[in-house]
Coordinates of C-alpha atoms in Angstrom, one line a residue:
X1 CA 84.0 72.1 160.6
X2 CA 85.1 74.3 158.1
X3 CA 87.8 73.7 155.8
X4 CA 90.4 75.9 157.2
X5 CA 90.1 74.0 160.6
X6 CA 90.1 70.8 159.0
X7 CA 93.0 71.6 157.0
X8 CA 95.0 72.6 160.1
X9 CA 94.1 69.4 161.7
X10 CA 95.2 67.2 158.7
X11 CA 98.6 69.2 158.6
X12 CA 99.0 68.5 162.5
X13 CA 98.1 65.1 162.2
X14 CA 100.6 64.3 159.4
X15 CA 103.6 66.5 160.7
X16 CA 102.8 65.1 164.2
X17 CA 103.4 61.6 163.4
X18 CA 106.3 62.4 161.0
X19 CA 108.1 64.3 163.6
X20 CA 108.6 61.2 165.7
X21 CA 110.9 59.9 163.5
X22 CA 113.6 62.6 162.3
X23 CA 114.7 63.2 165.8
X24 CA 115.2 59.6 166.4
X25 CA 117.3 59.3 163.5
X26 CA 119.3 62.4 164.2
X27 CA 120.0 60.8 167.7
X28 CA 120.6 57.4 166.4
X29 CA 123.0 58.5 163.9
X30 CA 125.1 60.4 166.5
X31 CA 125.1 57.1 168.7
X32 CA 126.3 55.0 165.6
X33 CA 129.2 57.5 164.9
X34 CA 130.2 57.2 168.5
X35 CA 129.8 53.2 168.7
X36 CA 131.7 52.6 165.4
X37 CA 134.6 55.2 166.6
X38 CA 134.7 53.3 170.0
X39 CA 135.3 50.2 168.0
X40 CA 137.9 51.6 165.6
X41 CA 139.8 53.1 168.7
X42 CA 139.5 49.9 171.2
X43 CA 138.9 47.0 168.8
X44 CA 136.5 45.7 171.6
X45 CA 134.1 43.4 169.8
X46 CA 131.1 44.7 171.8
X47 CA 131.1 47.9 170.2
X48 CA 131.1 46.2 166.9
X49 CA 128.1 44.3 168.0
X50 CA 126.4 47.5 169.2
X51 CA 127.0 49.3 166.0
X52 CA 125.4 46.3 164.0
X53 CA 122.4 46.1 166.3
X54 CA 121.6 49.8 166.4
X55 CA 122.3 50.4 162.7
X56 CA 119.0 48.0 162.3
X57 CA 116.9 50.2 164.3
X58 CA 118.3 53.3 162.6
X59 CA 117.1 52.0 159.3
X60 CA 113.7 51.4 160.7
X61 CA 113.4 54.9 161.9
X62 CA 115.1 56.6 158.8
X63 CA 112.6 54.7 156.3
X64 CA 109.5 55.9 158.5
X65 CA 110.7 59.3 158.4
X66 CA 111.0 59.5 154.6
X67 CA 107.7 57.8 154.0
X68 CA 105.7 60.2 156.2
X69 CA 107.7 63.5 155.3
X70 CA 106.7 63.1 151.5
X71 CA 103.0 63.5 152.3
X72 CA 103.6 67.1 153.7
X73 CA 105.1 68.3 150.5
X74 CA 101.9 67.4 148.5
X75 CA 99.9 69.2 151.2
X76 CA 101.5 72.3 150.6
X77 CA 100.1 72.3 147.1
X78 CA 96.7 70.8 147.8
X79 CA 95.4 72.6 151.0
X80 CA 97.9 75.4 151.2
X81 CA 98.3 76.6 147.6
X82 CA 98.2 80.4 148.5
X83 CA 100.8 79.9 151.2
X84 CA 102.9 77.9 148.9
X85 CA 102.7 80.8 146.3
X86 CA 103.7 83.2 148.7
X87 CA 106.6 81.6 150.2
X88 CA 107.7 79.7 147.1
X89 CA 110.9 81.5 146.4
X90 CA 112.0 81.2 150.1
X91 CA 111.0 77.4 150.4
X92 CA 112.2 76.5 147.0
X93 CA 115.8 77.5 147.7
X94 CA 115.8 75.9 151.1
X95 CA 114.0 72.6 150.1
X96 CA 116.4 72.4 147.2
X97 CA 119.2 72.8 149.2
X98 CA 117.9 70.0 151.5
X99 CA 117.7 67.6 148.6
X100 CA 121.2 68.6 147.4
X101 CA 123.0 68.5 150.8
X102 CA 120.9 66.0 152.9
X103 CA 119.2 63.5 150.7
X104 CA 122.1 63.1 148.0
X105 CA 124.5 62.7 150.9
X106 CA 122.5 60.2 152.8
X107 CA 121.4 58.2 149.8
X108 CA 124.9 58.0 148.6
X109 CA 126.2 56.4 151.5
X110 CA 123.2 54.8 153.3
X111 CA 123.6 51.5 151.2
X112 CA 127.0 51.1 152.6
X113 CA 126.0 51.9 156.0
X114 CA 123.1 49.1 156.0
X115 CA 124.7 46.5 153.6
X116 CA 128.4 47.1 153.6
X117 CA 129.6 45.7 156.9
X118 CA 131.1 42.8 155.1
X119 CA 131.9 44.4 151.9
X120 CA 134.0 47.3 152.6
X121 CA 136.9 48.1 155.3
X122 CA 135.9 49.4 158.6
X123 CA 137.1 52.9 158.1
X124 CA 135.2 53.3 155.0
X125 CA 131.8 52.1 156.8
X126 CA 132.8 54.5 159.7
X127 CA 133.2 57.1 157.1
X128 CA 129.7 56.4 155.4
X129 CA 128.3 56.2 158.9
X130 CA 129.7 60.0 159.4
X131 CA 128.0 60.9 156.1
X132 CA 124.6 59.5 156.8
X133 CA 124.7 61.1 160.2
X134 CA 125.8 64.4 158.8
X135 CA 122.9 64.1 156.2
X136 CA 120.3 63.8 158.7
X137 CA 121.5 66.7 160.6
X138 CA 121.8 68.8 157.1
X139 CA 118.1 67.9 156.5
X140 CA 117.2 69.4 159.8
X141 CA 119.2 72.7 159.1
X142 CA 117.4 73.2 155.9
X143 CA 113.9 72.3 157.3
X144 CA 114.5 74.4 160.2
X145 CA 115.8 77.4 158.0
X146 CA 112.5 77.2 156.1
X147 CA 110.1 76.9 159.4
X148 CA 112.4 79.8 161.2
X149 CA 111.9 82.1 158.4
X150 CA 108.2 81.7 158.7
X151 CA 108.5 82.7 162.2
X152 CA 111.1 85.5 161.9
X153 CA 111.1 86.5 158.1
X154 CA 114.2 88.2 156.8
X155 CA 116.1 88.9 153.5
X156 CA 113.1 89.3 151.4
X157 CA 110.8 91.9 149.8
X158 CA 107.3 91.6 148.8
X159 CA 106.2 91.3 144.9
X160 CA 102.7 92.1 144.2
X161 CA 99.9 93.2 146.1
X162 CA 97.1 91.6 148.4
X163 CA 96.2 87.9 147.8
X164 CA 98.6 88.1 144.8
X165 CA 101.6 89.0 147.0
X166 CA 104.7 86.8 147.3
X167 CA 108.0 87.0 149.2
X168 CA 111.0 87.1 147.1
X169 CA 114.5 86.6 148.5
X170 CA 116.7 89.6 148.1
X171 CA 119.6 88.4 150.6
X172 CA 119.9 84.7 150.6
X173 CA 122.4 84.3 153.6
X174 CA 119.9 86.7 155.6
X175 CA 117.0 84.6 154.7
X176 CA 119.1 81.4 155.9
X177 CA 120.4 83.1 159.1
X178 CA 117.1 84.7 160.0
X179 CA 117.0 85.8 163.7
X180 CA 115.4 82.8 165.1
X181 CA 117.2 80.0 163.0
X182 CA 120.3 79.6 165.1
X183 CA 118.6 79.0 168.3
X184 CA 115.7 76.9 167.1
X185 CA 118.2 74.7 165.2
X186 CA 120.4 73.9 168.0
X187 CA 117.4 73.3 170.2
X188 CA 115.7 70.9 167.8
X189 CA 118.9 69.2 167.2
X190 CA 119.8 68.4 171.0
X191 CA 116.0 67.2 171.1
X192 CA 117.0 64.4 168.5
X193 CA 120.1 63.5 170.6
X194 CA 118.0 63.1 173.5
X195 CA 115.5 61.1 171.5
X196 CA 118.2 58.5 170.1
X197 CA 120.3 58.3 173.3
X198 CA 117.2 57.6 175.5
X199 CA 116.2 54.7 173.0
X200 CA 119.4 53.3 173.6
X201 CA 119.2 53.7 177.2
X202 CA 115.9 52.2 177.6
X203 CA 116.6 49.1 175.6
X204 CA 120.0 48.5 177.4
X205 CA 118.0 49.0 180.8
X206 CA 115.7 46.5 179.9
X207 CA 118.3 43.9 178.9
X208 CA 119.8 44.4 182.4
X209 CA 116.4 43.7 184.0
X210 CA 116.1 40.6 182.2
X211 CA 119.7 39.5 182.5
X212 CA 120.1 39.4 178.7
X213 CA 123.2 40.6 176.8
X214 CA 124.7 41.8 179.8
X215 CA 128.1 43.0 178.2
X216 CA 126.1 44.5 175.4
X217 CA 123.7 46.4 177.9
X218 CA 126.4 47.7 180.0
X219 CA 128.4 48.9 177.0
X220 CA 125.2 50.7 175.4
X221 CA 124.3 52.1 178.8
X222 CA 127.9 53.9 179.3
X223 CA 127.5 55.5 176.2
X224 CA 123.7 56.2 176.1
X225 CA 123.6 57.6 179.4
X226 CA 126.7 60.0 178.8
X227 CA 125.0 61.4 175.8
X228 CA 121.5 61.4 177.2
X229 CA 122.9 63.7 180.2
X230 CA 125.0 66.0 178.0
X231 CA 122.0 66.4 175.2
X232 CA 119.4 66.9 178.3
X233 CA 121.8 69.6 179.8
X234 CA 122.4 71.4 176.3
X235 CA 118.8 70.9 175.7
X236 CA 118.1 73.3 178.7
X237 CA 120.9 75.9 177.7
X238 CA 119.5 76.1 174.2
X239 CA 115.9 76.3 175.3
X240 CA 116.8 79.2 177.5
X241 CA 118.7 80.9 174.5
X242 CA 115.6 80.4 172.3
X243 CA 113.3 81.9 174.9
X244 CA 115.4 85.1 174.8
X245 CA 114.9 85.2 171.0
X246 CA 111.3 84.7 171.4
X247 CA 111.1 87.5 173.7
X248 CA 112.6 89.9 171.2
X249 CA 111.2 88.8 167.8
X250 CA 107.8 87.0 169.0
X251 CA 106.6 88.9 172.2
X252 CA 103.1 87.7 171.7
X253 CA 104.3 84.1 171.6
X254 CA 106.1 84.7 175.0
X255 CA 103.3 86.2 176.6
X256 CA 101.0 83.3 175.6
X257 CA 103.3 80.6 176.6
X258 CA 103.7 82.3 180.1
X259 CA 100.1 83.7 180.4
X260 CA 101.2 87.0 180.7
X261 CA 98.2 89.6 180.0
X262 CA 99.7 92.7 181.3
X263 CA 103.0 94.5 180.2
X264 CA 105.1 95.0 183.4
X265 CA 108.6 95.6 184.6
X266 CA 109.8 93.0 187.3
X267 CA 107.7 90.4 185.5
X268 CA 107.0 87.3 187.7
X269 CA 107.5 83.6 186.5
X270 CA 104.7 81.2 187.0
X271 CA 106.1 78.0 188.5
X272 CA 102.9 76.0 189.1
X273 CA 99.4 77.1 188.1
X274 CA 96.8 77.6 185.4
X275 CA 95.6 80.2 182.9
X276 CA 92.1 81.8 183.4
X277 CA 91.4 83.0 179.9
X278 CA 87.9 84.4 181.0
X279 CA 89.4 86.6 183.4
X280 CA 92.6 87.0 181.6
X281 CA 94.9 86.2 184.3
X282 CA 97.3 83.3 185.4
X283 CA 96.7 81.8 188.9
X284 CA 99.4 79.9 190.9
X285 CA 102.8 80.0 192.7
X286 CA 105.0 82.6 191.1
X287 CA 108.8 83.7 191.4
X288 CA 109.0 87.3 191.5
X289 CA 111.3 88.9 188.8
X290 CA 112.2 85.8 187.2
X291 CA 110.5 86.0 183.8
X292 CA 112.1 89.5 183.1
X293 CA 115.4 87.9 184.2
X294 CA 114.9 84.8 181.9
X295 CA 113.4 86.8 178.8
X296 CA 116.1 89.8 179.0
X297 CA 118.8 89.0 181.5
X298 CA 117.5 91.8 183.7
X299 CA 115.4 91.3 186.9
X300 CA 113.8 94.7 186.3
X301 CA 113.4 94.8 182.5
X302 CA 110.0 95.1 180.8
X303 CA 108.2 92.2 179.3
X304 CA 105.4 92.7 176.7
X305 CA 102.0 91.1 177.9
X306 CA 99.1 90.2 175.6
X307 CA 97.5 93.7 176.4
X308 CA 99.7 94.8 173.5
X309 CA 98.2 93.1 171.0
X310 CA 94.7 93.0 169.5
X311 CA 92.7 90.0 170.6
X312 CA 92.7 88.6 166.9
X313 CA 96.4 89.0 166.9
X314 CA 96.8 86.9 170.0
X315 CA 98.0 83.2 170.0
X316 CA 95.9 80.6 171.6
X317 CA 96.9 81.2 175.3
X318 CA 95.8 77.9 177.0
X319 CA 97.3 75.7 174.5
X320 CA 100.7 77.6 174.4
X321 CA 100.8 77.7 178.2
X322 CA 100.3 73.7 178.4
X323 CA 102.7 73.0 175.7
X324 CA 105.5 75.1 177.1
X325 CA 105.0 73.9 180.8
X326 CA 104.5 70.3 179.6
X327 CA 107.8 70.6 177.5
X328 CA 109.8 72.3 180.5
X329 CA 108.5 69.5 182.8
X330 CA 109.5 66.7 180.7
X331 CA 112.9 68.3 179.9
X332 CA 113.7 68.7 183.5
X333 CA 112.8 65.1 184.3
X334 CA 115.0 63.9 181.6
X335 CA 117.9 65.8 183.1
X336 CA 117.3 64.1 186.6
X337 CA 116.8 60.7 185.1
X338 CA 120.0 60.8 183.0
X339 CA 122.0 62.3 185.8
X340 CA 120.8 59.6 188.5
X341 CA 121.5 56.8 185.7
X342 CA 124.8 58.3 184.9
X343 CA 126.0 58.7 188.6
X344 CA 124.8 55.1 189.8
X345 CA 126.4 53.8 186.5
X346 CA 129.8 55.6 187.4
X347 CA 129.5 53.9 191.0
X348 CA 128.9 50.4 189.6
X349 CA 125.6 50.1 191.4
X350 CA 123.0 50.8 188.8
X351 CA 122.2 47.1 188.2
X352 CA 121.1 47.0 191.9
X353 CA 118.5 49.8 191.6
X354 CA 115.6 48.0 189.8
X355 CA 113.4 51.0 190.2
X356 CA 115.9 53.2 188.7
X357 CA 116.3 50.8 185.7
X358 CA 112.6 50.5 185.2
X359 CA 112.5 54.2 185.1
X360 CA 115.2 54.4 182.5
X361 CA 113.2 51.8 180.4
X362 CA 109.9 53.9 180.5
X363 CA 112.0 57.0 179.9
X364 CA 111.9 56.7 176.0
X365 CA 108.7 58.4 175.2
X366 CA 109.9 61.6 177.3
X367 CA 112.0 63.1 174.7
X368 CA 109.7 62.3 171.9
X369 CA 106.7 64.0 173.7
X370 CA 108.8 66.8 174.6
X371 CA 110.0 67.3 171.0
X372 CA 106.4 67.0 169.8
X373 CA 105.2 69.9 172.5
X374 CA 108.1 72.0 171.3
X375 CA 107.0 71.8 167.7
X376 CA 103.5 72.3 168.4
X377 CA 104.3 75.4 170.6
X378 CA 106.4 76.9 167.6
X379 CA 103.4 76.5 165.3
X380 CA 100.5 77.5 167.4
X381 CA 102.4 80.3 169.1
X382 CA 103.0 81.6 165.7
X383 CA 99.0 82.2 165.2
X384 CA 97.1 83.7 163.7
X385 CA 100.0 84.1 161.4
X386 CA 101.2 81.4 159.0
X387 CA 104.1 83.7 158.2
X388 CA 104.9 86.1 161.1
X389 CA 103.4 89.4 160.4
X390 CA 102.9 88.9 156.8
X391 CA 100.5 86.3 155.8
X392 CA 97.4 85.0 158.3
X393 CA 96.8 81.5 158.3
X394 CA 93.3 81.8 156.7
X395 CA 94.9 83.7 153.7
X396 CA 97.2 80.6 153.0
X397 CA 94.3 78.2 152.3
X398 CA 93.8 77.0 149.0
X399 CA 90.7 78.3 147.2
X400 CA 89.4 75.4 145.6
X401 CA 89.7 72.6 148.2
X402 CA 86.6 71.5 149.7
X403 CA 86.1 70.2 153.5
X404 CA 84.5 66.8 152.8
X405 CA 87.7 66.1 150.5
X406 CA 89.9 67.2 153.5
X407 CA 87.8 65.2 156.1
X408 CA 88.2 62.1 153.8
X409 CA 91.9 62.3 153.6
X410 CA 92.1 62.9 157.5
X411 CA 90.3 59.6 158.1
X412 CA 92.4 57.9 155.6
X413 CA 95.6 59.1 157.1
X414 CA 94.4 58.4 160.4
X415 CA 94.0 54.9 159.4
X416 CA 97.4 54.2 157.2
X417 CA 99.3 56.2 160.1
X418 CA 97.8 53.7 162.6
X419 CA 99.1 50.9 160.5
X420 CA 102.5 52.4 160.0
X421 CA 102.7 52.9 163.9
X422 CA 101.8 49.5 164.7
X423 CA 104.2 48.1 161.9
X424 CA 106.9 50.2 163.1
X425 CA 106.0 49.1 167.2
X426 CA 106.1 45.5 166.0
X427 CA 109.3 45.6 164.0
X428 CA 111.1 47.4 166.6
X429 CA 109.9 45.1 169.3
X430 CA 110.9 42.0 167.4
X431 CA 114.4 43.5 166.9
X432 CA 114.5 44.3 170.6
X433 CA 113.3 40.7 171.5
X434 CA 115.7 39.1 169.1
X435 CA 118.8 41.4 170.6
X436 CA 122.1 41.7 169.2
X437 CA 123.6 38.7 167.3
X438 CA 126.7 37.1 168.8
X439 CA 128.1 36.5 165.3
X440 CA 128.5 40.4 165.1
X441 CA 131.1 39.9 168.1
X442 CA 133.7 38.8 165.4
X443 CA 134.0 41.5 162.4
X444 CA 134.3 39.6 159.3
X445 CA 136.0 42.3 157.4
X446 CA 135.5 42.3 153.5
X447 CA 133.4 39.6 151.9
X448 CA 135.6 37.3 150.1
X449 CA 134.4 36.7 146.3
X450 CA 133.4 33.1 145.8
X451 CA 135.7 30.8 143.6
X452 CA 133.5 30.2 140.4
X453 CA 135.4 26.7 139.7
X454 CA 134.5 25.5 143.3
X455 CA 131.6 23.6 142.3
X456 CA 133.5 22.0 139.6
X457 CA 136.1 20.7 141.6
X458 CA 133.8 19.0 143.9

């Protein structure tokens, strides 16, 4: 394979593995805030126990997210130097803001969150939990600012010409609030809330099935299912808004993810089927007028098809189609699963339905996979542009990088990430098997300092 293909595989591998953890951290952070708030309000020991247990899981996901995220910044310089030069002014400000508003905030309060349970008061600890969670959300904000600018550039002008051109920010806030940023931010954050809440639901359902930590499991399910249902519904609403945004700002992507080859009014929506790229058509069950309505809120509006673009300007249609419909199918299933779990829990009969408890246990990969598919769709659907309409992907490649070096790094990354994934699963399973500590039911308050004369008095 050529160096371009290998570099794209390398970046896809590293970011795909990394993107497992930030959404989990965002979602678990929200759950920790809710758990600690419930403890402060009700003083029920089980909420303190829940917060202590899930803080340990949060620390694990946070550590893996930081470790795997650093690699991608190096790849910008090694494999994508021309791209880095082009977007340096934009990315520099966004990533600097992430460092100031996210990493400093998280690092400033993370130690208190993890190790301050017996050293600071409950209100200060709760404030630290809020700040770490806010930092995780700030990190998402600035990363999505940078990535959304690649999708819908705004607030810039070009300096230089040809391969030496670069984008320079002329309006900072126009760059930040570029056309796709708000929808993509809310959609991504809701995906994180789904990931974290379904992890809480999965573990809690498993404890119920095994008749372990029953009070803990019921309390965790109550909070987890509530957040999971709300986040799943919000995910659908933000997804619809994001789709309308794509229809306006990236019509080639919308045409690819729906397999629409011909520009037409009254465009139908493919419900079940497949893309026949050879004959440039989709085959399957279609709902008349629905794509026009979903794209422009008008049953008779015109939707741009792939025929409006040259073949070299079209995204990979089959990949986009599969990513999109897989994401939608999983998202829809998450709504149904969360709704069933929530309703049966409210009626007090969830523990009697072992089939549903097992479904909740195995639901945890769903949001993670949906997030991955959504990210792949966003990036693949932008092709052949690395910066939409401005810089093609081959033009962003480093001039001196060699294929054999990239291949070697792919093999090494695969090995290391396999080990990291195995370690993550092992430690997570160990924490789940151990379960919450009974000692955490009784908050110990601030840690008392030892009397230095105690040993002399004995």
